[in-house]
């Protein structure tokens, strides 16, 4: 028999625990994504602590969101006739919908980034190539589980499936039938996508969420044709699989967001942290005992820092003590402010006009 063989190994036992190959693929993808995101985030001026502060919340949220979307889009095995609701908890058997994983993960990342003074759109731009690379690696879990393959094919790279597998689609099919290896198609598509996102981000100076929006468009463009090849159980709407419709809608959303962002913000480079976080960090570093102060969290104010407002803009600035001497070579910001104040005419008192 020609074609790509499916593995007969799907995990191993470690004492009372069973380590599933599907889980190992997901975990490997997460590790690679964190590694790549960390490199890209530090290049933007962020820190590794920023990444871990977000990851410790978004990774579990992504897994939960992915599982919930899978159950929503494929409810029959769990809540249909003869279904097993408890099996909805068996994540190791496969079934993580990327839409739910990204949606809940991004939502949680937004609130965590806001709390730690991290620019959210800058962060998801840094994370986008790692995210799609994680998906490329995670797809190999479907190969180990012999699941989510495509329709029968005679192509030489067709996938062999064990006829005794519970995922064998039709008892009437010959046992040597090959199927489209959709896991491989998507994996290759996503690896190429990761490289393209990194290249495009540098080439066109994508910023303010534009790399992430490009990721959305690229991934969904591939998911449409790959999803159309699959024959596993799925909900259908107007003759198309639910994930096809989802891909079309998400593509449209990503395209609109990209165009709006590009038109409004143009090209350039993003910074990693908010003004408040930057001011706090500067103040703490200039203190005699910076180690006495905790990392920035939303609303925190370091000793020796006050809020100074200028119209709609507000930023934290170190207080300059009255006894401090500012040299004539250090005009800068404070010189501009004090000079501006000195040339503002005095308001005449009630006795008459100002005489100068």
Coordinates of C-alpha atoms in Angstrom, one line a residue:
X1 CA 0.0 0.0 0.0
X2 CA 1.3 3.4 -1.0
X3 CA 0.7 6.7 0.9
X4 CA 1.5 8.1 4.3
X5 CA 1.2 5.5 7.1
X6 CA -0.6 6.4 10.2
X7 CA 1.2 5.7 13.5
X8 CA 0.2 2.8 15.6
X9 CA 1.6 4.6 18.7
X10 CA -0.6 7.3 20.3
X11 CA 1.0 7.7 23.8
X12 CA 2.7 6.0 26.7
X13 CA 2.0 5.3 30.4
X14 CA 3.9 6.9 33.2
X15 CA 2.8 5.2 36.4
X16 CA -1.0 5.8 36.7
X17 CA -0.8 8.5 34.0
X18 CA -1.2 8.1 30.3
X19 CA 0.7 10.6 28.2
X20 CA -1.1 11.0 24.9
X21 CA 0.7 12.0 21.7
X22 CA -2.0 14.5 20.9
X23 CA -1.3 16.3 24.2
X24 CA 2.5 16.2 23.5
X25 CA 1.9 17.9 20.1
X26 CA -0.2 20.6 21.7
X27 CA 2.3 21.2 24.4
X28 CA 5.2 21.3 21.9
X29 CA 3.3 23.9 19.9
X30 CA 2.8 26.0 23.0
X31 CA 6.4 25.9 23.9
X32 CA 7.6 26.9 20.4
X33 CA 5.0 29.7 20.3
X34 CA 6.2 31.0 23.7
X35 CA 9.8 30.9 22.5
X36 CA 9.2 32.8 19.3
X37 CA 6.9 35.3 20.9
X38 CA 9.4 36.0 23.6
X39 CA 12.1 36.8 21.1
X40 CA 9.8 39.1 19.1
X41 CA 8.4 40.7 22.2
X42 CA 11.8 41.5 23.7
X43 CA 12.8 43.0 20.3
X44 CA 9.9 45.4 20.8
X45 CA 11.2 46.5 24.2
X46 CA 9.1 44.1 26.3
X47 CA 10.3 41.7 28.9
X48 CA 10.0 38.0 29.4
X49 CA 8.0 38.6 32.6
X50 CA 5.3 40.3 30.4
X51 CA 5.0 37.2 28.3
X52 CA 4.7 34.9 31.3
X53 CA 2.2 37.1 33.0
X54 CA 0.0 36.8 30.0
X55 CA 0.7 33.2 29.1
X56 CA -0.2 31.8 32.5
X57 CA -3.7 33.0 31.9
X58 CA -4.1 32.8 28.1
X59 CA -2.8 29.3 27.6
X60 CA -5.5 27.7 29.9
X61 CA -8.1 30.0 28.5
X62 CA -7.2 29.0 24.9
X63 CA -7.5 25.3 25.7
X64 CA -10.9 25.9 27.4
X65 CA -12.1 28.1 24.6
X66 CA -11.0 25.6 22.0
X67 CA -12.8 22.8 23.7
X68 CA -16.0 24.7 24.1
X69 CA -16.0 25.7 20.4
X70 CA -15.4 22.1 19.3
X71 CA -18.3 20.9 21.5
X72 CA -20.5 23.7 20.1
X73 CA -19.6 23.0 16.4
X74 CA -19.7 19.2 16.8
X75 CA -22.3 18.4 19.5
X76 CA -23.5 15.1 18.2
X77 CA -20.8 12.8 19.8
X78 CA -21.6 14.3 23.2
X79 CA -25.3 15.3 23.2
X80 CA -26.8 13.6 20.2
X81 CA -28.4 10.2 20.1
X82 CA -26.1 7.7 21.8
X83 CA -23.7 10.5 22.7
X84 CA -21.6 10.6 25.9
X85 CA -21.7 14.1 27.6
X86 CA -18.8 13.1 29.9
X87 CA -16.6 12.5 26.8
X88 CA -16.7 16.3 26.3
X89 CA -14.1 16.4 29.0
X90 CA -11.7 14.0 27.2
X91 CA -9.5 16.6 25.6
X92 CA -6.8 14.0 24.9
X93 CA -9.0 12.3 22.4
X94 CA -8.8 15.4 20.2
X95 CA -11.2 18.2 19.5
X96 CA -9.9 21.8 20.1
X97 CA -11.5 24.4 17.8
X98 CA -9.0 27.1 16.9
X99 CA -11.7 29.8 16.8
X100 CA -12.7 29.3 20.4
X101 CA -9.1 29.0 21.5
X102 CA -8.1 32.3 19.8
X103 CA -11.2 34.2 20.8
X104 CA -11.1 33.4 24.5
X105 CA -7.3 33.5 24.6
X106 CA -7.2 37.0 23.0
X107 CA -10.0 38.2 25.3
X108 CA -8.1 37.1 28.4
X109 CA -4.9 38.5 27.0
X110 CA -6.5 41.9 26.6
X111 CA -7.5 42.2 30.3
X112 CA -4.1 40.9 31.5
X113 CA -2.2 43.2 29.2
X114 CA -4.3 46.1 30.4
X115 CA -3.6 45.2 34.1
X116 CA 0.2 45.1 33.5
X117 CA 0.5 48.1 31.3
X118 CA 1.3 46.2 28.2
X119 CA 0.2 47.5 24.8
X120 CA -2.3 44.8 23.7
X121 CA -2.1 45.3 19.9
X122 CA 1.6 45.4 20.0
X123 CA 1.7 42.1 22.0
X124 CA -0.7 40.2 19.7
X125 CA 1.4 41.4 16.7
X126 CA 4.4 39.8 18.4
X127 CA 2.5 36.7 19.2
X128 CA 0.8 36.0 15.8
X129 CA 3.7 34.1 14.0
X130 CA 4.2 32.0 17.1
X131 CA 0.4 31.3 17.3
X132 CA 0.1 30.0 13.7
X133 CA 3.4 28.0 14.2
X134 CA 1.8 26.3 17.3
X135 CA -1.2 25.4 15.2
X136 CA 1.1 23.8 12.6
X137 CA 2.7 21.6 15.3
X138 CA -0.5 20.9 17.1
X139 CA -2.1 19.5 13.9
X140 CA 0.2 16.5 14.1
X141 CA -1.9 15.4 17.0
X142 CA -4.6 14.6 14.5
X143 CA -2.2 12.3 12.7
X144 CA -1.5 10.3 15.9
X145 CA -5.3 10.1 16.6
X146 CA -6.1 9.1 13.0
X147 CA -8.8 11.8 12.9
X148 CA -10.0 14.8 10.9
X149 CA -8.7 13.5 7.6
X150 CA -10.2 14.3 4.2
X151 CA -12.1 12.5 1.5
X152 CA -10.7 9.4 -0.2
X153 CA -8.0 10.1 -2.7
X154 CA -5.7 8.3 -5.2
X155 CA -2.9 10.8 -4.7
X156 CA 0.5 9.2 -3.8
X157 CA 0.6 11.2 -0.5
X158 CA -2.8 9.9 0.6
X159 CA -3.1 9.0 4.2
X160 CA -3.5 5.4 5.4
X161 CA -6.1 4.9 8.2
X162 CA -6.6 1.7 10.2
X163 CA -9.9 0.2 9.1
X164 CA -10.4 -0.9 12.7
X165 CA -10.2 2.7 13.9
X166 CA -13.4 4.2 15.2
X167 CA -12.8 7.1 12.8
X168 CA -13.0 4.9 9.7
X169 CA -15.7 6.7 7.7
X170 CA -17.5 4.0 5.8
X171 CA -17.5 0.2 6.3
X172 CA -18.1 -0.3 2.6
X173 CA -14.8 1.4 1.6
X174 CA -11.9 -1.0 0.7
X175 CA -9.4 -1.3 3.6
X176 CA -6.6 0.1 1.4
X177 CA -8.4 3.4 0.8
X178 CA -6.3 6.5 1.1
X179 CA -7.5 9.8 2.4
X180 CA -6.5 13.4 2.1
X181 CA -4.0 14.2 4.9
X182 CA -5.6 17.4 5.8
X183 CA -3.5 17.6 9.0
X184 CA -0.4 17.8 6.8
X185 CA -2.0 20.4 4.4
X186 CA -2.8 22.7 7.3
X187 CA 0.6 22.1 9.0
X188 CA 2.5 23.1 5.8
X189 CA 0.2 26.0 5.2
X190 CA 0.8 27.3 8.7
X191 CA 4.5 27.0 8.6
X192 CA 4.6 29.0 5.4
X193 CA 2.2 31.5 7.1
X194 CA 4.5 32.0 10.1
X195 CA 7.4 32.8 7.8
X196 CA 5.3 35.2 5.7
X197 CA 4.0 37.1 8.8
X198 CA 7.5 37.7 10.0
X199 CA 8.7 38.8 6.6
X200 CA 5.7 41.0 5.9
X201 CA 5.9 42.6 9.4
X202 CA 9.4 43.8 8.7
X203 CA 9.0 44.5 5.0
X204 CA 5.8 46.6 5.4
X205 CA 6.4 47.8 9.0
X206 CA 3.1 46.4 10.1
X207 CA 1.9 47.7 13.5
X208 CA -1.1 48.3 15.7
X209 CA -2.6 44.8 15.3
X210 CA -1.8 44.6 11.6
X211 CA 0.3 41.4 11.9
X212 CA -2.4 39.7 13.8
X213 CA -5.1 40.8 11.4
X214 CA -2.9 39.5 8.5
X215 CA -2.7 36.2 10.4
X216 CA -6.5 36.0 10.7
X217 CA -6.8 36.5 6.9
X218 CA -4.1 34.1 5.9
X219 CA -5.2 31.3 8.2
X220 CA -8.8 31.5 7.3
X221 CA -8.0 31.6 3.6
X222 CA -6.3 28.2 3.9
X223 CA -8.8 26.8 6.3
X224 CA -11.7 27.3 3.8
X225 CA -10.3 24.9 1.2
X226 CA -8.8 22.5 3.8
X227 CA -12.1 22.3 5.7
X228 CA -14.0 21.6 2.5
X229 CA -11.9 18.4 2.1
X230 CA -12.8 16.9 5.5
X231 CA -15.4 14.3 6.0
X232 CA -15.6 14.1 9.8
X233 CA -18.9 14.8 11.6
X234 CA -19.7 18.5 11.7
X235 CA -22.7 20.9 11.7
X236 CA -23.8 22.1 8.3
X237 CA -25.4 25.5 7.4
X238 CA -26.8 26.0 3.9
X239 CA -24.9 23.0 2.7
X240 CA -21.5 24.1 4.0
X241 CA -19.7 23.0 7.1
X242 CA -20.0 25.4 10.0
X243 CA -16.2 26.0 10.1
X244 CA -16.3 27.0 6.4
X245 CA -18.8 29.8 7.2
X246 CA -16.8 30.7 10.3
X247 CA -13.6 31.0 8.2
X248 CA -15.4 33.2 5.6
X249 CA -16.8 35.6 8.3
X250 CA -13.5 35.8 10.2
X251 CA -11.6 36.5 7.0
X252 CA -13.9 39.4 6.3
X253 CA -13.5 40.7 9.8
X254 CA -9.7 40.4 9.6
X255 CA -9.6 42.2 6.3
X256 CA -11.7 45.1 7.5
X257 CA -9.6 45.5 10.6
X258 CA -6.4 45.4 8.6
X259 CA -7.6 48.0 6.2
X260 CA -8.9 50.3 8.9
X261 CA -5.7 50.0 11.0
X262 CA -3.5 50.5 8.0
X263 CA -5.4 53.6 6.9
X264 CA -5.6 55.1 10.4
X265 CA -2.1 54.3 11.7
X266 CA 0.0 53.6 8.6
X267 CA 3.3 51.9 8.9
X268 CA 5.9 52.1 11.7
X269 CA 7.0 50.5 14.9
X270 CA 5.0 49.8 18.1
X271 CA 6.4 50.1 21.6
X272 CA 5.7 47.5 24.2
X273 CA 4.3 49.4 27.2
X274 CA 1.8 52.1 28.0
X275 CA 2.9 55.6 29.0
X276 CA 1.9 54.9 32.6
X277 CA 4.0 51.8 32.7
X278 CA 7.0 53.5 31.2
X279 CA 6.8 56.5 33.6
X280 CA 6.5 54.1 36.6
X281 CA 9.5 52.0 35.4
X282 CA 11.6 55.1 34.9
X283 CA 10.7 56.5 38.3
X284 CA 11.5 53.2 40.1
X285 CA 14.9 52.8 38.3
X286 CA 15.9 56.3 39.4
X287 CA 15.0 55.6 43.0
X288 CA 17.8 54.8 45.5
X289 CA 16.2 51.4 46.3
X290 CA 14.4 50.3 43.1
X291 CA 14.2 46.7 44.4
X292 CA 11.8 48.0 47.1
X293 CA 9.0 48.5 44.6
X294 CA 6.8 45.8 42.9
X295 CA 6.4 45.5 39.2
X296 CA 3.9 47.9 37.6
X297 CA 0.2 47.0 37.8
X298 CA -2.7 49.2 36.6
X299 CA -3.2 52.2 38.9
X300 CA 0.2 51.9 40.6
X301 CA 2.2 55.1 41.4
X302 CA 5.8 55.0 42.5
X303 CA 6.9 57.4 45.3
X304 CA 8.2 60.6 43.8
X305 CA 5.7 60.4 40.9
X306 CA 2.6 62.4 40.3
X307 CA 0.1 62.7 37.5
X308 CA 0.6 65.7 35.3
X309 CA -2.1 66.4 32.8
X310 CA -1.9 68.3 29.5
X311 CA -5.3 68.5 27.9
X312 CA -6.4 65.0 26.9
X313 CA -3.0 63.5 27.5
X314 CA -1.9 62.5 31.0
X315 CA 1.4 61.1 32.0
X316 CA 3.4 60.3 35.2
X317 CA 6.5 62.4 35.7
X318 CA 9.1 62.4 38.5
X319 CA 8.7 65.4 40.9
X320 CA 11.7 67.7 40.7
X321 CA 12.5 68.9 44.3
X322 CA 12.8 72.7 44.7
X323 CA 16.4 72.4 45.9
X324 CA 17.5 70.5 42.8
X325 CA 19.7 72.5 40.4
X326 CA 18.9 72.1 36.8
X327 CA 21.8 73.1 34.6
X328 CA 21.4 75.4 31.6
X329 CA 22.3 72.4 29.4
X330 CA 19.3 70.4 30.6
X331 CA 16.6 72.5 29.1
X332 CA 14.5 69.6 27.8
X333 CA 10.9 69.1 28.9
X334 CA 11.0 71.0 32.2
X335 CA 12.7 74.0 30.5
X336 CA 10.0 74.1 27.9
X337 CA 7.3 74.0 30.6
X338 CA 8.8 76.6 32.8
X339 CA 9.6 78.9 29.9
X340 CA 6.0 78.6 28.7
X341 CA 4.8 79.5 32.2
X342 CA 7.2 82.5 32.4
X343 CA 5.8 84.1 29.2
X344 CA 2.2 83.8 30.1
X345 CA 1.0 87.4 30.9
X346 CA -0.2 88.0 34.3
X347 CA -3.9 88.5 34.8
X348 CA -4.7 92.1 35.8
X349 CA -6.2 92.6 39.2
X350 CA -9.4 94.4 39.9
X351 CA -7.6 97.7 40.5
X352 CA -6.9 98.2 36.9
X353 CA -4.9 97.0 33.9
X354 CA -1.6 95.3 34.1
X355 CA 1.3 97.8 33.8
X356 CA 4.5 96.5 32.3

